[in-house]
PDB file of C-alpha atoms and ligand atoms in Angstrom:
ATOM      1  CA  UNK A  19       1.162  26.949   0.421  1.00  0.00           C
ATOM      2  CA  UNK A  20       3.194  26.858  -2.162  1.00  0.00           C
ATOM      3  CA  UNK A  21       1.747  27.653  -5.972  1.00  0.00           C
ATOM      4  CA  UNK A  22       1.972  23.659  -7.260  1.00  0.00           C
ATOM      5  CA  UNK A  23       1.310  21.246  -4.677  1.00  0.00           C
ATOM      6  CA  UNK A  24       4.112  18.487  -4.530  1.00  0.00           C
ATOM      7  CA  UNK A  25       3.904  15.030  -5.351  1.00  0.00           C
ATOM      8  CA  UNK A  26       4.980  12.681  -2.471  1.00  0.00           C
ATOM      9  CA  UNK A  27       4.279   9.346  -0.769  1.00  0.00           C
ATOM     10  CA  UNK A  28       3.706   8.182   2.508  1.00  0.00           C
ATOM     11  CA  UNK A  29       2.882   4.414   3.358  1.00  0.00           C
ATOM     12  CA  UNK A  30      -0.548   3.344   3.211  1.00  0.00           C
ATOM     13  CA  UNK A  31      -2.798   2.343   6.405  1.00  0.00           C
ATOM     14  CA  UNK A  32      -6.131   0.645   6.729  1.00  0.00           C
ATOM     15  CA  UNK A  33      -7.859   3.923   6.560  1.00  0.00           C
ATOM     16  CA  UNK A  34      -7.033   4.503   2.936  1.00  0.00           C
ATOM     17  CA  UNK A  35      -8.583   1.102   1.890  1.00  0.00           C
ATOM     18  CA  UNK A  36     -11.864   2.287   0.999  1.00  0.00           C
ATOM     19  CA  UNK A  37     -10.725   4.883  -1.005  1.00  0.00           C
ATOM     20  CA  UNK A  38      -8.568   2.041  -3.015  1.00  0.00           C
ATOM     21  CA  UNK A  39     -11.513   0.184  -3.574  1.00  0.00           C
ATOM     22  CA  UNK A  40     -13.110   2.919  -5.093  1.00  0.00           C
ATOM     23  CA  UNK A  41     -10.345   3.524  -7.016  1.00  0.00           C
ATOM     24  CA  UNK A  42      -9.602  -0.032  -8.005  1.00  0.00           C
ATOM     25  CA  UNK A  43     -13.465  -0.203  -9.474  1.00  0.00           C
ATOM     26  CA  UNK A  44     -13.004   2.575 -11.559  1.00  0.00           C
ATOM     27  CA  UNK A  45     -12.604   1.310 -15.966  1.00  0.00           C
ATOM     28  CA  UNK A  46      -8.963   2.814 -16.099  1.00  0.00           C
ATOM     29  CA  UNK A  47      -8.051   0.676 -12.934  1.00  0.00           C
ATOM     30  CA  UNK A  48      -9.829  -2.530 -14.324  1.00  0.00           C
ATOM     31  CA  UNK A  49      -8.411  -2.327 -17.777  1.00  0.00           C
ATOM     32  CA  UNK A  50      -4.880  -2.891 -16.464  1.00  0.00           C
ATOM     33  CA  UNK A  51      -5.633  -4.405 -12.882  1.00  0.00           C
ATOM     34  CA  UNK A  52      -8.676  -6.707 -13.895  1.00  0.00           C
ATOM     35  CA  UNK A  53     -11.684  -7.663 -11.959  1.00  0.00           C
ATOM     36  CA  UNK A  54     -10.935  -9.109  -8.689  1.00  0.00           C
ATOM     37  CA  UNK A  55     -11.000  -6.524  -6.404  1.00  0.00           C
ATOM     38  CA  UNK A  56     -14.893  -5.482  -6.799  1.00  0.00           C
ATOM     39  CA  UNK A  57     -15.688  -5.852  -2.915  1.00  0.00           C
ATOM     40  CA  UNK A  58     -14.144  -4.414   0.078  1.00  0.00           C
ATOM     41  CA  UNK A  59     -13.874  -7.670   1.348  1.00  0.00           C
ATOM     42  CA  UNK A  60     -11.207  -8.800  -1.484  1.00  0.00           C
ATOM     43  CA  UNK A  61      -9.465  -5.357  -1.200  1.00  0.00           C
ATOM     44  CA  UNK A  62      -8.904  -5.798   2.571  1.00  0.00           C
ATOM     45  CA  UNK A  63      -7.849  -9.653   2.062  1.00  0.00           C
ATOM     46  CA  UNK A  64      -5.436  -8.364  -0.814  1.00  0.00           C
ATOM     47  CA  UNK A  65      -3.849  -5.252   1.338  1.00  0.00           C
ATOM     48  CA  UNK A  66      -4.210  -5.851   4.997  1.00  0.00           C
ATOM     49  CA  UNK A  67      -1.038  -8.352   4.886  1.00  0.00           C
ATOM     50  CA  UNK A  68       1.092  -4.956   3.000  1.00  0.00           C
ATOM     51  CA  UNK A  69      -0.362  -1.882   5.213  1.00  0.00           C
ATOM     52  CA  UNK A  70       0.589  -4.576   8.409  1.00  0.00           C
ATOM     53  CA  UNK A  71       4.022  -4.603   6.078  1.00  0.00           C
ATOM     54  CA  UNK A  72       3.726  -8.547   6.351  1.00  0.00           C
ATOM     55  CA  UNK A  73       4.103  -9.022   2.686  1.00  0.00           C
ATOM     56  CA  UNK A  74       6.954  -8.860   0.188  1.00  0.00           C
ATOM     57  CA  UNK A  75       5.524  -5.566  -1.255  1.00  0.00           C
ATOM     58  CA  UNK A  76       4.932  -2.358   0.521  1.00  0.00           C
ATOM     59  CA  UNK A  77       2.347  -0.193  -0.436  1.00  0.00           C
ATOM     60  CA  UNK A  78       1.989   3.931  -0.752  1.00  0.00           C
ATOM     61  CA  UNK A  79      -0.479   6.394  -1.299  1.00  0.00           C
ATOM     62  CA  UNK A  80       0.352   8.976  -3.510  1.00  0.00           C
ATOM     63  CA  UNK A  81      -0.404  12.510  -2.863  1.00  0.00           C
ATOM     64  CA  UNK A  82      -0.708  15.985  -4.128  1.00  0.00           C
ATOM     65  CA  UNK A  83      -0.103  18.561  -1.533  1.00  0.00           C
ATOM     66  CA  UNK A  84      -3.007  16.792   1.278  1.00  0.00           C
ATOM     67  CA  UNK A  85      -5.157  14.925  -1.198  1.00  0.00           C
ATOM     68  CA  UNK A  86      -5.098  11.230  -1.948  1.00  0.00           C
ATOM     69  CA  UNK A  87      -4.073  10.851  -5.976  1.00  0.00           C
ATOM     70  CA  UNK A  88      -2.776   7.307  -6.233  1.00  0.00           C
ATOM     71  CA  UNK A  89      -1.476   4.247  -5.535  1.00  0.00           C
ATOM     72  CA  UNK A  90       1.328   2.788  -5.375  1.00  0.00           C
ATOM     73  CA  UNK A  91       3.771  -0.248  -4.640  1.00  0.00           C
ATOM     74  CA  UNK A  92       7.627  -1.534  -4.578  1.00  0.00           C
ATOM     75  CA  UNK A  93       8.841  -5.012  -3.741  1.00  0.00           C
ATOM     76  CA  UNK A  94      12.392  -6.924  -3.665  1.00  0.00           C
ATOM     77  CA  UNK A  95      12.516  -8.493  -6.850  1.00  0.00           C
ATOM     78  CA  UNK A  96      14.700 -11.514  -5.644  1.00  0.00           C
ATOM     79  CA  UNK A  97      12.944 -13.956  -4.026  1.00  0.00           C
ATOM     80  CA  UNK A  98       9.369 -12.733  -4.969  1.00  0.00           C
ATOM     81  CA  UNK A  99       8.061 -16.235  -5.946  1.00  0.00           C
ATOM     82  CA  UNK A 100       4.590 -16.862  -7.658  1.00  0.00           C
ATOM     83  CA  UNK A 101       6.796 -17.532 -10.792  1.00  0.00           C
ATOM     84  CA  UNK A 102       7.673 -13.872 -10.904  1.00  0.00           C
ATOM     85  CA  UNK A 103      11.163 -12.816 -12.058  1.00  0.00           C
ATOM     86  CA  UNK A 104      12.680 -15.992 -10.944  1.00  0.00           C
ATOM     87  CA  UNK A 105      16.166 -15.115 -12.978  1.00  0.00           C
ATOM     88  CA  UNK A 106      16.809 -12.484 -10.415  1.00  0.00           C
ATOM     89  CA  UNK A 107      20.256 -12.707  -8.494  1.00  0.00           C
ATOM     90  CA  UNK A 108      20.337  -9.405  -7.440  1.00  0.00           C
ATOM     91  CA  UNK A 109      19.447  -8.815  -3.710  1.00  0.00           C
ATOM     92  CA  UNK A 110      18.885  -4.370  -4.810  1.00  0.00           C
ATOM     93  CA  UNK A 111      16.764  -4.662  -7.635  1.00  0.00           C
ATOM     94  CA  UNK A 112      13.416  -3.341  -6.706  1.00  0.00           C
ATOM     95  CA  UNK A 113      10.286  -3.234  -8.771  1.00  0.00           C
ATOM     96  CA  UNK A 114       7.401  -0.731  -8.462  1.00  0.00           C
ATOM     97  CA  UNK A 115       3.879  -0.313 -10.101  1.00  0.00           C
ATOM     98  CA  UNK A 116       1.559   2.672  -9.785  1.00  0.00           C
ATOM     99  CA  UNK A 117      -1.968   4.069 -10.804  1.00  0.00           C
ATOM    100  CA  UNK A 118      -3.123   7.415 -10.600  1.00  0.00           C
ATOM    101  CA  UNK A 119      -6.741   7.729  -8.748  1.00  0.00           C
ATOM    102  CA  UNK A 120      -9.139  10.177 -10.151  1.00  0.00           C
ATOM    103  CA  UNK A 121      -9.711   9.445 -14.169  1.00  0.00           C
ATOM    104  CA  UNK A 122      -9.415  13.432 -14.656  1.00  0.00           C
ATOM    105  CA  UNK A 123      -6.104  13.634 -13.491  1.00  0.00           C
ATOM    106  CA  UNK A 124      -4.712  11.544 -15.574  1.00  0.00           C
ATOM    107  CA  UNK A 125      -2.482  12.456 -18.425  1.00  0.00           C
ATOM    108  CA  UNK A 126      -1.472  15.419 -16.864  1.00  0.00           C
ATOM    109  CA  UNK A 127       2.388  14.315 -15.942  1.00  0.00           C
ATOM    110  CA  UNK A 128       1.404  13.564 -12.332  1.00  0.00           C
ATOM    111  CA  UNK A 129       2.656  10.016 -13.170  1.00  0.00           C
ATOM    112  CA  UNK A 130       5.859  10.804 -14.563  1.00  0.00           C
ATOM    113  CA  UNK A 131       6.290  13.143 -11.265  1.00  0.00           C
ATOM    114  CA  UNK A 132       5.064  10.414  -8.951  1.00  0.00           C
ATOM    115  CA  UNK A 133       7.374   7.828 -10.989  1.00  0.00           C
ATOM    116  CA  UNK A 134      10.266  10.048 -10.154  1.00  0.00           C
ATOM    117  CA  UNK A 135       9.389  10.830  -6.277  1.00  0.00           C
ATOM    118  CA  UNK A 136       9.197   6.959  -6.081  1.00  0.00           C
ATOM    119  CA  UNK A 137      12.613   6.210  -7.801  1.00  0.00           C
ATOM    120  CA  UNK A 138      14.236   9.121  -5.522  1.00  0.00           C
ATOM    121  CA  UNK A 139      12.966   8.022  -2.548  1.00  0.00           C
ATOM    122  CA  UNK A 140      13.941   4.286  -2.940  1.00  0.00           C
ATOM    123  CA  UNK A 141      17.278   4.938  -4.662  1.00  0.00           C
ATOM    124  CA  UNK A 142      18.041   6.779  -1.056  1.00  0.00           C
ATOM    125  CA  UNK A 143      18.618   3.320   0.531  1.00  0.00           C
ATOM    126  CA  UNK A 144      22.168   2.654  -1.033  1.00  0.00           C
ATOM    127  CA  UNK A 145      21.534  -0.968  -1.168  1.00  0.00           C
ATOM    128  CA  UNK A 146      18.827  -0.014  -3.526  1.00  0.00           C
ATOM    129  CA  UNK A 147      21.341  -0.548  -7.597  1.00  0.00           C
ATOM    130  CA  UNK A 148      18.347  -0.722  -9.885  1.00  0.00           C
ATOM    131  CA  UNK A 149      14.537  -0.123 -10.226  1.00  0.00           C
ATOM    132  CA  UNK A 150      12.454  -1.868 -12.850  1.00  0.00           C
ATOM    133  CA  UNK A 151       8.782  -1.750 -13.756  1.00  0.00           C
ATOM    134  CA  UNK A 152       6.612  -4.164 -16.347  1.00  0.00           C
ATOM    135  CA  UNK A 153       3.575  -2.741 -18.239  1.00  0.00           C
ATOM    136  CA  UNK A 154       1.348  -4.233 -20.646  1.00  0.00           C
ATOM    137  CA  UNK A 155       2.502  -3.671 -24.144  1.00  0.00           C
ATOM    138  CA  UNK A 156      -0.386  -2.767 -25.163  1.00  0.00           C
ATOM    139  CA  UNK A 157      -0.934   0.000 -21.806  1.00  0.00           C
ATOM    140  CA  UNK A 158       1.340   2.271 -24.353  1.00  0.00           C
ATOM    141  CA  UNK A 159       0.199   5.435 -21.780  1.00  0.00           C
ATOM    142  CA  UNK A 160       2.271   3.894 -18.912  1.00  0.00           C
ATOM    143  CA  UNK A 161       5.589   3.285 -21.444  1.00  0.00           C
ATOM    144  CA  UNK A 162       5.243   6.965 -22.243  1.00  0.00           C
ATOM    145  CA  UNK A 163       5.294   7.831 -18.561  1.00  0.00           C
ATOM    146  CA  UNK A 164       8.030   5.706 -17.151  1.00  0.00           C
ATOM    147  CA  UNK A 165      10.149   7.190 -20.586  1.00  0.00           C
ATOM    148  CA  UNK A 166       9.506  10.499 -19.102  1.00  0.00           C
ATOM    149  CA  UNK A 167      10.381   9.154 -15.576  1.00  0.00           C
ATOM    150  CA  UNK A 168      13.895   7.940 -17.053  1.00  0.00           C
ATOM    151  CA  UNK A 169      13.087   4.025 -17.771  1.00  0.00           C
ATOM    152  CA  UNK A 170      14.494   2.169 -20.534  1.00  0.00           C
ATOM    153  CA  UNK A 171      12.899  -0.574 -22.634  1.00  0.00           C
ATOM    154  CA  UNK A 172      15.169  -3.704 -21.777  1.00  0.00           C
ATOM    155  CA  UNK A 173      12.896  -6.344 -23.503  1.00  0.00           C
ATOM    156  CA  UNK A 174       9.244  -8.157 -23.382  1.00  0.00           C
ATOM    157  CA  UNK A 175       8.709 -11.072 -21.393  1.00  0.00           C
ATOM    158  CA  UNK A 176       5.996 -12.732 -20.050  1.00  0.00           C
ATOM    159  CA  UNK A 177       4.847 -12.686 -16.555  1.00  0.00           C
ATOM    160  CA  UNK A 178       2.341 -14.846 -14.570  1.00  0.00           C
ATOM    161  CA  UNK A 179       0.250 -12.160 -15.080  1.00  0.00           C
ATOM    162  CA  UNK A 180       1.382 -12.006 -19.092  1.00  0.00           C
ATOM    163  CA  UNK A 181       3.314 -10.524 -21.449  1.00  0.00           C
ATOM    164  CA  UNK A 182       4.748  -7.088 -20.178  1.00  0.00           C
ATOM    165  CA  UNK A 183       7.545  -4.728 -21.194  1.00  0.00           C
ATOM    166  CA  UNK A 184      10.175  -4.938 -18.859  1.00  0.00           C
ATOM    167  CA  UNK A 185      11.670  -1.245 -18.100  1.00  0.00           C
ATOM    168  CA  UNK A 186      14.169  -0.595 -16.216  1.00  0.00           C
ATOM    169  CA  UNK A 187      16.433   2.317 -14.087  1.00  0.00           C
ATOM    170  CA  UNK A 188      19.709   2.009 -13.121  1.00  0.00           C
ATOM    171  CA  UNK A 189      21.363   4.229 -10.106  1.00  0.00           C
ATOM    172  CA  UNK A 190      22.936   7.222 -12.290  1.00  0.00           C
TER     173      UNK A 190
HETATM  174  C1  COA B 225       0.000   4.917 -16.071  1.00  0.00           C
HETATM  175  C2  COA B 225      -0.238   6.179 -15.283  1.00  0.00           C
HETATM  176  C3  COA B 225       0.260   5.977 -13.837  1.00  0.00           C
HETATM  177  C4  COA B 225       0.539   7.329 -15.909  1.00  0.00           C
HETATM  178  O1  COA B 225       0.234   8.506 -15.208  1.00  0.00           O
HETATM  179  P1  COA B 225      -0.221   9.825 -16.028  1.00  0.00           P
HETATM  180  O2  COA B 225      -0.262  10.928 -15.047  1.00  0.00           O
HETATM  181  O3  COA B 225      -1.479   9.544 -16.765  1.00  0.00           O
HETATM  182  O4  COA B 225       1.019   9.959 -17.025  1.00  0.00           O
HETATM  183  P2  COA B 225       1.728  11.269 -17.579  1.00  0.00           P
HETATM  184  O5  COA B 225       0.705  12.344 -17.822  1.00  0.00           O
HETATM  185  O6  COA B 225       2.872  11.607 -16.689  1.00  0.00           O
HETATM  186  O7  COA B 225       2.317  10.734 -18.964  1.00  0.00           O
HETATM  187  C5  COA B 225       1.482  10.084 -19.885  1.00  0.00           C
HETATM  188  C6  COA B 225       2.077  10.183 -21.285  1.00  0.00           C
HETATM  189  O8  COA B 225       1.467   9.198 -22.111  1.00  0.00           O
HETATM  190  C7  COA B 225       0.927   9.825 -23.260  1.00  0.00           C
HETATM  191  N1  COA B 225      -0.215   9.028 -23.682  1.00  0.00           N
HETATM  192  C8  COA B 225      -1.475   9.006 -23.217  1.00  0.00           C
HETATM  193  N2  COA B 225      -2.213   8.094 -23.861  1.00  0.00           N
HETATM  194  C9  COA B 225      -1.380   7.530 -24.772  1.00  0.00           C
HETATM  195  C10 COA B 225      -1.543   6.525 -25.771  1.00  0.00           C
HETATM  196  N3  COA B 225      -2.729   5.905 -25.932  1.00  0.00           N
HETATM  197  N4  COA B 225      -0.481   6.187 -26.527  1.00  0.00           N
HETATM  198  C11 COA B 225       0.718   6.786 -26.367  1.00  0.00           C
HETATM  199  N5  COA B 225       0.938   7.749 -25.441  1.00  0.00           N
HETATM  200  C12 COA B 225      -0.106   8.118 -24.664  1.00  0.00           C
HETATM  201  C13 COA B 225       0.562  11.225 -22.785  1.00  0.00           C
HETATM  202  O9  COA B 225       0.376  12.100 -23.879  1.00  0.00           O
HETATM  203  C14 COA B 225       1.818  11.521 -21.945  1.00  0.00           C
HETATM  204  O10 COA B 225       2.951  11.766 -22.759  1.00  0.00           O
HETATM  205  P3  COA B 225       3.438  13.260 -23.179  1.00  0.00           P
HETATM  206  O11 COA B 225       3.639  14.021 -21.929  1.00  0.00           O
HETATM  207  O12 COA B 225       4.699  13.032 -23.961  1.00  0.00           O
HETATM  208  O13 COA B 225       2.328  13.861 -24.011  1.00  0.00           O
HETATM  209  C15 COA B 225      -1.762   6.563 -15.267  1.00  0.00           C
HETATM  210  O14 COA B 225      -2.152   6.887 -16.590  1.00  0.00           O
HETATM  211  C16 COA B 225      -2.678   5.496 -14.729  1.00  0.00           C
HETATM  212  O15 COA B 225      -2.834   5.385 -13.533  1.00  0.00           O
HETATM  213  N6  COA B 225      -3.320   4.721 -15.638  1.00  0.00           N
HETATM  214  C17 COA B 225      -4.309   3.728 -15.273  1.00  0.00           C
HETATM  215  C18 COA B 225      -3.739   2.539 -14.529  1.00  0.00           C
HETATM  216  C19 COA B 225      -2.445   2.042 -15.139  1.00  0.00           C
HETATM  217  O16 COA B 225      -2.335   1.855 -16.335  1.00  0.00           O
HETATM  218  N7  COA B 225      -1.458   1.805 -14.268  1.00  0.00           N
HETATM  219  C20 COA B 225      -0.133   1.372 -14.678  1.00  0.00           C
HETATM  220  C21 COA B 225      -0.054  -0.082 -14.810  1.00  0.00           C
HETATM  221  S1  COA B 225       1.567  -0.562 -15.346  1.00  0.00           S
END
């Protein structure tokens, strides 16, 4: 066992939905992620579709040597509909978002290492040309970390889901 466990992902399955719910019902979650995934009920409706990888976005679990830390999520930004991103006319662009778990292991760079794992591991598709991400303006916590990570401010612009700082990382 090495002396720091490492951050990686694997893809999430149906077993790690309770564990999401719990998650997703904690204030730090809710503050940025809102209210609609209280019961296991909407959390199963809202996942199933990406664990069965029928849905436009796939979805991780992030871990720390063999514990469960986090989620998180990347999609093809082309295409996405809803009203998201609908400018897009590039077929790599990918977007990600991610939330660290447990409230005590937060602000302790875990989410500028899981940021990175994420951006290595889908930058190893060569199709894959940039990676952008969109937090709140006011979530200043999450700017800081995907600054660390390597993101760039491009602009703010407002999202079905509101206004958001659109960051983004090119392929060095
Ligand atoms: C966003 C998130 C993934 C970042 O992960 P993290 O492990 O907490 O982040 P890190 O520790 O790697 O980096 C956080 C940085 O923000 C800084 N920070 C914390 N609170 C801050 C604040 N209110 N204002 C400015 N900077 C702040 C920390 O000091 C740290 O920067 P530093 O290393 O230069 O001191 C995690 O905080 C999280 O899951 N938050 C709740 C859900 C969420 O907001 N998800 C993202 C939605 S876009």
């Amino acid at each position: 066992m090495p002396a720091h466990p490492s951050v990686t992902l694997r893809l999430m399955t149906e077993q790690d939905l309770p564990l999401l719910h719990t998650w997703a019902n904690t204030p730090h979650w809710r503050e940025w992620w809102g209210d609609e995934l209280q019961t296991i009920e909407a959390v199963r409706e809202h996942y199933m579709p990406r664990v069965l990888l029928a849905s436009k976005v796939t979805p991780y679990i992030v871990m720390l040597g063999s514990k469960r830390i986090g989620y998180a999520q990347s999609y093809v930004v082309m295409g996405h509909g809803g009203g998201w991103w609908e400018d897009e006319t590039d077929p790599g662009a990918r977007g990600i978002d991610q939330s660290i778990g447990p409230v005590h292991l937060l602000n302790q760079g875990l989410g500028t290492l899981l940021v990175k794992t994420l951006v290595a591991q889908l930058f190893a598709d060569p199709a894959v040309t940039k990676i952008q991400t969109d937090p709140s303006p006011k979530n200043l916590r999450a700017i800081r970390c995907y600054e660390k990570a390597g993101f760039r401010r491009v602009k703010e612009v407002m999202t079905p889901d509101g206004p958001a700082v659109f960051m983004l990382k090119e392929r060095a």
